[in-house]
Amino acid sequence: MKKRLLCFAMAGVMAASVLTGCGAKKESWKVTCPWAPSGVAAMVSQKAAEKSTSYSETITLVAEAVKGDAATVNTWVANAKPNSKELVFAGEGLFSITSILDPAKMQFTYDNFAYVENLYSSIFVLSADAELNINSIADLEAFVQEGKEISVAVNGATSSEAFLAAALFGSMGAGDRVKLVAYTSAAEAAQAVAKGETEFAVSHQSQILETQQQGGVTIVCAFDDKPLANGPFAGVEGVGEHGYPFFRNRCLVLACAGTDAEKVAELKKLYDDILADEEVAKWLEETMLLEVDPMSEEDVKAHIENVKNIVNEYKDIVEG
């Protein structure tokens, strides 16, 4: 009899555990990308969403792209509540550039968010019309010393690319001779130099790769503190090696301020696990030509301040 009761008890415990497991609800967290649906950030967000089901039993990421930059983030902030299962992307473009040049566009500050993780870092490169035969920073310095007007294609008049160009040529003493030519997309800016519309362009590595392979441009330098370590442009010099200012382009994943710390930590772990996935890391490095670059919040705040310093020093060139 005792044996039979024990069996019934064990069966009840097992049934309860099965029911508890079945009853665990999986949450969908919508991730809003405020930039072009066909752009780099949107593509990486979609990849992360696809992988999220493999790394969490409780959270599924749902990627959504709503082009609009500050306006999109304004709407997100107005509607989001703590623990509302909503995430959004932002970066130095908003926190360091728009906040200084056009603060009226922003109805939020960094304090409106809880930092989750850096989705990726992009090390932009400077490309040059192949006919100029500029292949290094030394070549670029010699070109600048000729005293000619300099034209650079960038994605947006006050973009990260615009400030990288302004900081590089400005610190070389050519701030009064550089003309930034703004395009409406990163892809268009990357192609402009090959079409002869400008002499130089600042772009994501992936967006200039095909043109470089076809011989239309040379890759002069990378906006980092050391040579590029991976990909088809491995070995290209970093401007920081020569004392010139730079920053990496970051894509910060953010939750609403006030979201439970445990949930933020769970989301961070999910993103960290996705970024550590061998397939994802290889895709980011070899296809997207991006860096897996997890950051602490202290690192993020230092990045924002570094870019603000660059903006304040070179904004006259960009706005001029």
Short mmCIF file of C-alpha atoms in Angstrom, two decimals:
data_model
loop_
_atom_site.label_atom_id
_atom_site.label_comp_id
_atom_site.label_asym_id
_atom_site.label_seq_id
_atom_site.Cartn_x
_atom_site.Cartn_y
_atom_site.Cartn_z
CA MET A 1 0.00 0.00 0.00
CA LYS A 2 2.80 2.37 0.97
CA LYS A 3 4.55 1.54 -2.28
CA ARG A 4 1.41 2.37 -4.27
CA LEU A 5 0.98 5.71 -2.45
CA LEU A 6 4.60 6.60 -3.13
CA CYS A 7 4.10 5.90 -6.83
CA PHE A 8 1.00 8.10 -6.90
CA ALA A 9 2.89 10.90 -5.13
CA MET A 10 5.79 10.74 -7.56
CA ALA A 11 3.43 10.74 -10.50
CA GLY A 12 1.70 13.83 -9.13
CA VAL A 13 4.98 15.70 -8.75
CA MET A 14 6.01 14.82 -12.31
CA ALA A 15 2.64 15.91 -13.71
CA ALA A 16 2.84 19.19 -11.83
CA SER A 17 6.32 19.88 -13.16
CA VAL A 18 5.22 19.14 -16.73
CA LEU A 19 2.24 21.45 -16.40
CA THR A 20 4.43 24.17 -14.91
CA GLY A 21 6.81 23.89 -17.87
CA CYS A 22 3.97 24.01 -20.37
CA GLY A 23 2.52 27.03 -18.62
CA ALA A 24 5.73 29.09 -18.83
CA LYS A 25 4.85 31.97 -21.13
CA LYS A 26 7.37 33.12 -23.75
CA GLU A 27 7.55 36.90 -24.06
CA SER A 28 7.95 38.68 -27.38
CA TRP A 29 10.15 41.76 -27.15
CA LYS A 30 9.80 44.12 -30.12
CA VAL A 31 13.13 45.67 -31.16
CA THR A 32 12.72 48.96 -33.03
CA CYS A 33 15.50 50.01 -35.40
CA PRO A 34 15.05 53.74 -36.21
CA TRP A 35 17.07 53.58 -39.41
CA ALA A 36 16.65 52.24 -42.95
CA PRO A 37 14.96 48.80 -43.14
CA SER A 38 17.62 47.72 -45.64
CA GLY A 39 20.50 49.10 -43.60
CA VAL A 40 23.21 47.44 -41.56
CA ALA A 41 21.50 47.78 -38.16
CA ALA A 42 18.21 46.38 -39.43
CA MET A 43 19.95 43.38 -40.97
CA VAL A 44 21.85 42.58 -37.79
CA SER A 45 18.69 43.02 -35.72
CA GLN A 46 16.87 40.53 -37.92
CA LYS A 47 19.69 38.01 -37.53
CA ALA A 48 19.59 38.42 -33.73
CA ALA A 49 15.81 37.94 -33.73
CA GLU A 50 16.13 34.72 -35.72
CA LYS A 51 18.71 33.40 -33.25
CA SER A 52 16.86 34.47 -30.09
CA THR A 53 14.69 31.34 -29.98
CA SER A 54 17.83 29.20 -29.77
CA TYR A 55 19.15 30.96 -26.68
CA SER A 56 16.15 31.77 -24.51
CA GLU A 57 13.15 29.78 -23.33
CA THR A 58 11.38 32.93 -22.15
CA ILE A 59 12.22 35.73 -24.63
CA THR A 60 11.76 36.01 -28.38
CA LEU A 61 13.14 39.09 -30.14
CA VAL A 62 10.98 40.55 -32.91
CA ALA A 63 12.84 42.92 -35.26
CA GLU A 64 11.13 45.98 -36.68
CA ALA A 65 12.63 48.88 -38.65
CA VAL A 66 10.91 52.28 -38.65
CA LYS A 67 13.08 54.83 -40.46
CA GLY A 68 13.02 58.22 -38.80
CA ASP A 69 16.01 58.48 -36.44
CA ALA A 70 15.18 60.97 -33.66
CA ALA A 71 11.47 61.10 -34.56
CA THR A 72 11.17 57.32 -34.31
CA VAL A 73 12.93 57.26 -30.94
CA ASN A 74 10.77 60.17 -29.72
CA THR A 75 7.67 58.10 -30.47
CA TRP A 76 9.17 55.05 -28.82
CA VAL A 77 10.02 56.97 -25.64
CA ALA A 78 6.54 58.53 -25.51
CA ASN A 79 4.86 55.12 -25.70
CA ALA A 80 7.23 52.83 -23.85
CA LYS A 81 6.80 52.00 -20.18
CA PRO A 82 9.10 50.11 -17.80
CA ASN A 83 8.87 46.37 -18.50
CA SER A 84 6.73 47.03 -21.60
CA LYS A 85 8.60 44.43 -23.69
CA GLU A 86 9.99 47.05 -26.05
CA LEU A 87 13.60 47.71 -27.08
CA VAL A 88 15.05 50.39 -29.34
CA PHE A 89 18.38 51.19 -30.98
CA ALA A 90 20.28 54.45 -30.63
CA GLY A 91 23.90 55.51 -30.89
CA GLU A 92 26.32 58.40 -30.97
CA GLY A 93 24.36 59.99 -33.81
CA LEU A 94 21.61 60.89 -31.37
CA PHE A 95 23.35 61.07 -28.00
CA SER A 96 26.47 62.91 -29.18
CA ILE A 97 25.61 64.71 -32.43
CA THR A 98 21.90 65.60 -32.52
CA SER A 99 21.99 66.46 -28.81
CA ILE A 100 24.50 69.23 -29.62
CA LEU A 101 23.54 70.39 -33.12
CA ASP A 102 19.75 70.15 -32.92
CA PRO A 103 18.59 69.27 -29.39
CA ALA A 104 15.02 70.38 -30.14
CA LYS A 105 14.63 67.24 -32.27
CA MET A 106 15.17 65.04 -29.23
CA GLN A 107 12.43 64.60 -26.64
CA PHE A 108 14.64 62.31 -24.58
CA THR A 109 18.06 61.93 -23.01
CA TYR A 110 20.21 58.91 -22.19
CA ASP A 111 18.47 58.79 -18.79
CA ASN A 112 15.25 57.69 -20.49
CA PHE A 113 16.83 54.30 -21.18
CA ALA A 114 18.25 51.23 -19.51
CA TYR A 115 21.33 50.04 -21.36
CA VAL A 116 21.25 46.40 -22.51
CA GLU A 117 24.19 45.78 -24.90
CA ASN A 118 26.11 47.04 -27.92
CA LEU A 119 24.78 45.05 -30.88
CA TYR A 120 27.91 45.69 -32.98
CA SER A 121 30.61 48.22 -33.73
CA SER A 122 31.37 49.38 -37.23
CA ILE A 123 34.83 50.67 -38.07
CA PHE A 124 34.26 53.10 -40.92
CA VAL A 125 36.85 53.47 -43.65
CA LEU A 126 37.99 56.32 -45.89
CA SER A 127 38.06 55.40 -49.57
CA ALA A 128 39.57 57.43 -52.38
CA ASP A 129 39.08 57.63 -56.13
CA ALA A 130 41.53 55.05 -57.52
CA GLU A 131 42.92 57.61 -59.97
CA LEU A 132 44.35 59.58 -57.03
CA ASN A 133 46.54 56.58 -56.09
CA ILE A 134 46.19 57.25 -52.36
CA ASN A 135 46.88 54.03 -50.47
CA SER A 136 48.00 55.09 -47.00
CA ILE A 137 47.83 57.85 -44.44
CA ALA A 138 51.23 59.08 -45.64
CA ASP A 139 49.82 59.39 -49.17
CA LEU A 140 46.78 61.22 -47.78
CA GLU A 141 48.92 63.66 -45.81
CA ALA A 142 50.93 64.44 -48.95
CA PHE A 143 47.70 65.01 -50.92
CA VAL A 144 46.35 67.36 -48.26
CA GLN A 145 49.59 69.35 -48.26
CA GLU A 146 49.03 70.19 -51.92
CA GLY A 147 46.46 72.72 -50.76
CA LYS A 148 43.63 71.73 -53.09
CA GLU A 149 39.91 71.63 -52.34
CA ILE A 150 38.82 68.27 -50.96
CA SER A 151 35.40 66.64 -51.46
CA VAL A 152 34.10 63.80 -49.28
CA ALA A 153 30.87 61.84 -49.68
CA VAL A 154 29.02 61.13 -46.43
CA ASN A 155 25.68 59.64 -45.43
CA GLY A 156 23.76 62.65 -44.13
CA ALA A 157 24.92 66.19 -43.54
CA THR A 158 25.46 65.76 -39.79
CA SER A 159 26.09 62.01 -39.60
CA SER A 160 28.80 60.05 -37.82
CA GLU A 161 30.51 59.76 -41.21
CA ALA A 162 30.44 63.54 -41.63
CA PHE A 163 32.14 64.11 -38.29
CA LEU A 164 34.77 61.45 -38.92
CA ALA A 165 35.64 63.17 -42.21
CA ALA A 166 35.63 66.62 -40.62
CA ALA A 167 37.80 65.47 -37.72
CA LEU A 168 40.35 63.76 -39.97
CA PHE A 169 40.79 66.51 -42.53
CA GLY A 170 40.34 69.24 -39.92
CA SER A 171 43.11 67.80 -37.75
CA MET A 172 45.29 67.66 -40.88
CA GLY A 173 44.84 71.40 -41.27
CA ALA A 174 42.43 71.24 -44.22
CA GLY A 175 39.22 72.16 -42.42
CA ASP A 176 38.73 75.27 -44.56
CA ARG A 177 39.17 73.30 -47.78
CA VAL A 178 37.07 70.21 -47.19
CA LYS A 179 33.60 69.99 -48.69
CA LEU A 180 31.27 67.35 -47.25
CA VAL A 181 28.78 66.13 -49.85
CA ALA A 182 25.74 64.63 -48.14
CA TYR A 183 23.80 61.72 -49.62
CA THR A 184 20.51 60.25 -48.43
CA SER A 185 21.82 56.75 -47.82
CA ALA A 186 25.05 55.10 -46.79
CA ALA A 187 25.12 53.04 -49.97
CA GLU A 188 24.81 56.13 -52.20
CA ALA A 189 27.61 57.89 -50.35
CA ALA A 190 29.86 54.86 -50.69
CA GLN A 191 29.28 54.73 -54.45
CA ALA A 192 29.70 58.46 -55.08
CA VAL A 193 33.48 58.37 -55.03
CA ALA A 194 33.63 55.59 -57.65
CA LYS A 195 31.34 57.64 -59.89
CA GLY A 196 33.71 60.58 -59.75
CA GLU A 197 31.24 62.74 -57.83
CA THR A 198 33.70 63.16 -54.95
CA GLU A 199 37.34 62.38 -54.29
CA PHE A 200 36.74 60.53 -51.04
CA ALA A 201 33.99 58.78 -49.11
CA VAL A 202 33.49 57.62 -45.53
CA SER A 203 31.44 54.46 -45.24
CA HIS A 204 30.87 51.08 -43.66
CA GLN A 205 33.40 48.58 -44.96
CA SER A 206 30.70 46.36 -46.46
CA GLN A 207 29.29 49.21 -48.52
CA ILE A 208 32.54 49.99 -50.31
CA LEU A 209 33.82 46.42 -50.71
CA GLU A 210 32.40 45.68 -54.17
CA THR A 211 33.61 49.00 -55.59
CA GLN A 212 37.08 48.36 -54.18
CA GLN A 213 37.14 44.86 -55.66
CA GLN A 214 36.25 46.33 -59.06
CA GLY A 215 39.19 48.72 -58.84
CA GLY A 216 37.18 51.92 -58.55
CA VAL A 217 38.57 53.01 -55.20
CA THR A 218 41.46 52.48 -52.82
CA ILE A 219 40.98 52.09 -49.07
CA VAL A 220 43.12 54.74 -47.42
CA CYS A 221 42.58 54.22 -43.69
CA ALA A 222 40.22 53.00 -40.98
CA PHE A 223 38.72 55.06 -38.18
CA ASP A 224 40.21 53.09 -35.31
CA ASP A 225 43.30 53.08 -33.12
CA LYS A 226 45.00 50.17 -34.86
CA PRO A 227 45.08 48.41 -38.24
CA LEU A 228 42.02 46.41 -39.25
CA ALA A 229 42.49 42.86 -38.04
CA ASN A 230 39.90 40.98 -40.08
CA GLY A 231 38.19 40.84 -43.43
CA PRO A 232 39.28 41.91 -46.92
CA PHE A 233 40.69 45.19 -45.61
CA ALA A 234 42.88 43.59 -42.94
CA GLY A 235 46.06 45.59 -42.44
CA VAL A 236 44.57 48.96 -43.41
CA GLU A 237 46.02 51.59 -41.06
CA GLY A 238 44.01 53.08 -38.22
CA VAL A 239 43.98 56.89 -38.02
CA GLY A 240 44.49 56.71 -34.26
CA GLU A 241 47.94 55.24 -34.82
CA HIS A 242 48.93 58.60 -36.29
CA GLY A 243 47.31 60.71 -33.59
CA TYR A 244 44.15 61.63 -35.51
CA PRO A 245 40.73 61.61 -33.77
CA PHE A 246 38.26 58.79 -34.40
CA PHE A 247 35.39 56.80 -32.99
CA ARG A 248 33.65 53.55 -33.81
CA ASN A 249 30.02 53.59 -34.91
CA ARG A 250 27.94 51.80 -32.24
CA CYS A 251 24.44 50.34 -32.21
CA LEU A 252 23.19 50.40 -28.61
CA VAL A 253 20.28 48.17 -27.57
CA LEU A 254 18.15 50.01 -25.01
CA ALA A 255 15.14 49.23 -22.81
CA CYS A 256 12.90 51.76 -21.10
CA ALA A 257 14.33 53.27 -17.92
CA GLY A 258 12.83 51.63 -14.86
CA THR A 259 12.68 48.16 -16.42
CA ASP A 260 13.47 45.54 -13.78
CA ALA A 261 17.22 45.04 -13.42
CA GLU A 262 16.74 41.27 -13.55
CA LYS A 263 14.96 41.55 -16.90
CA VAL A 264 17.65 43.87 -18.29
CA ALA A 265 20.28 41.36 -17.18
CA GLU A 266 18.31 38.56 -18.87
CA LEU A 267 18.13 40.54 -22.11
CA LYS A 268 21.86 41.32 -21.93
CA LYS A 269 22.67 37.65 -21.47
CA LEU A 270 20.48 36.78 -24.45
CA TYR A 271 22.27 39.29 -26.70
CA ASP A 272 25.67 38.18 -25.39
CA ASP A 273 24.81 34.55 -26.13
CA ILE A 274 23.63 35.45 -29.64
CA LEU A 275 26.80 37.46 -30.35
CA ALA A 276 28.94 34.58 -29.08
CA ASP A 277 27.22 32.18 -31.47
CA GLU A 278 29.83 30.92 -33.93
CA GLU A 279 27.60 31.35 -36.98
CA VAL A 280 26.55 34.87 -35.98
CA ALA A 281 30.11 35.96 -35.17
CA LYS A 282 31.37 34.63 -38.50
CA TRP A 283 28.52 36.33 -40.40
CA LEU A 284 29.18 39.65 -38.67
CA GLU A 285 32.91 39.48 -39.30
CA GLU A 286 33.02 38.02 -42.82
CA THR A 287 29.77 39.18 -44.45
CA MET A 288 28.82 42.38 -42.66
CA LEU A 289 32.44 43.38 -41.88
CA LEU A 290 31.44 44.44 -38.37
CA GLU A 291 32.98 43.94 -34.94
CA VAL A 292 31.49 41.86 -32.13
CA ASP A 293 32.16 44.41 -29.41
CA PRO A 294 30.27 43.95 -26.11
CA MET A 295 30.49 47.07 -23.95
CA SER A 296 29.92 47.95 -20.32
CA GLU A 297 27.75 50.97 -19.58
CA GLU A 298 30.88 52.82 -18.46
CA ASP A 299 32.38 52.15 -21.91
CA VAL A 300 29.22 53.44 -23.57
CA LYS A 301 29.22 56.68 -21.58
CA ALA A 302 32.91 57.22 -22.38
CA HIS A 303 32.14 56.66 -26.08
CA ILE A 304 29.31 59.21 -26.00
CA GLU A 305 31.58 61.80 -24.34
CA ASN A 306 34.43 61.17 -26.79
CA VAL A 307 32.14 61.79 -29.75
CA LYS A 308 30.69 64.90 -28.08
CA ASN A 309 34.21 66.29 -27.78
CA ILE A 310 34.83 65.65 -31.48
CA VAL A 311 31.49 67.24 -32.41
CA ASN A 312 32.22 70.37 -30.39
CA GLU A 313 35.69 70.71 -31.93
CA TYR A 314 34.75 70.13 -35.58
CA LYS A 315 31.09 71.20 -35.84
CA ASP A 316 32.00 74.42 -37.68
CA ILE A 317 33.35 72.31 -40.56
CA VAL A 318 30.24 70.14 -40.70
CA GLU A 319 27.79 73.02 -40.39
CA GLY A 320 29.81 75.33 -42.65
#
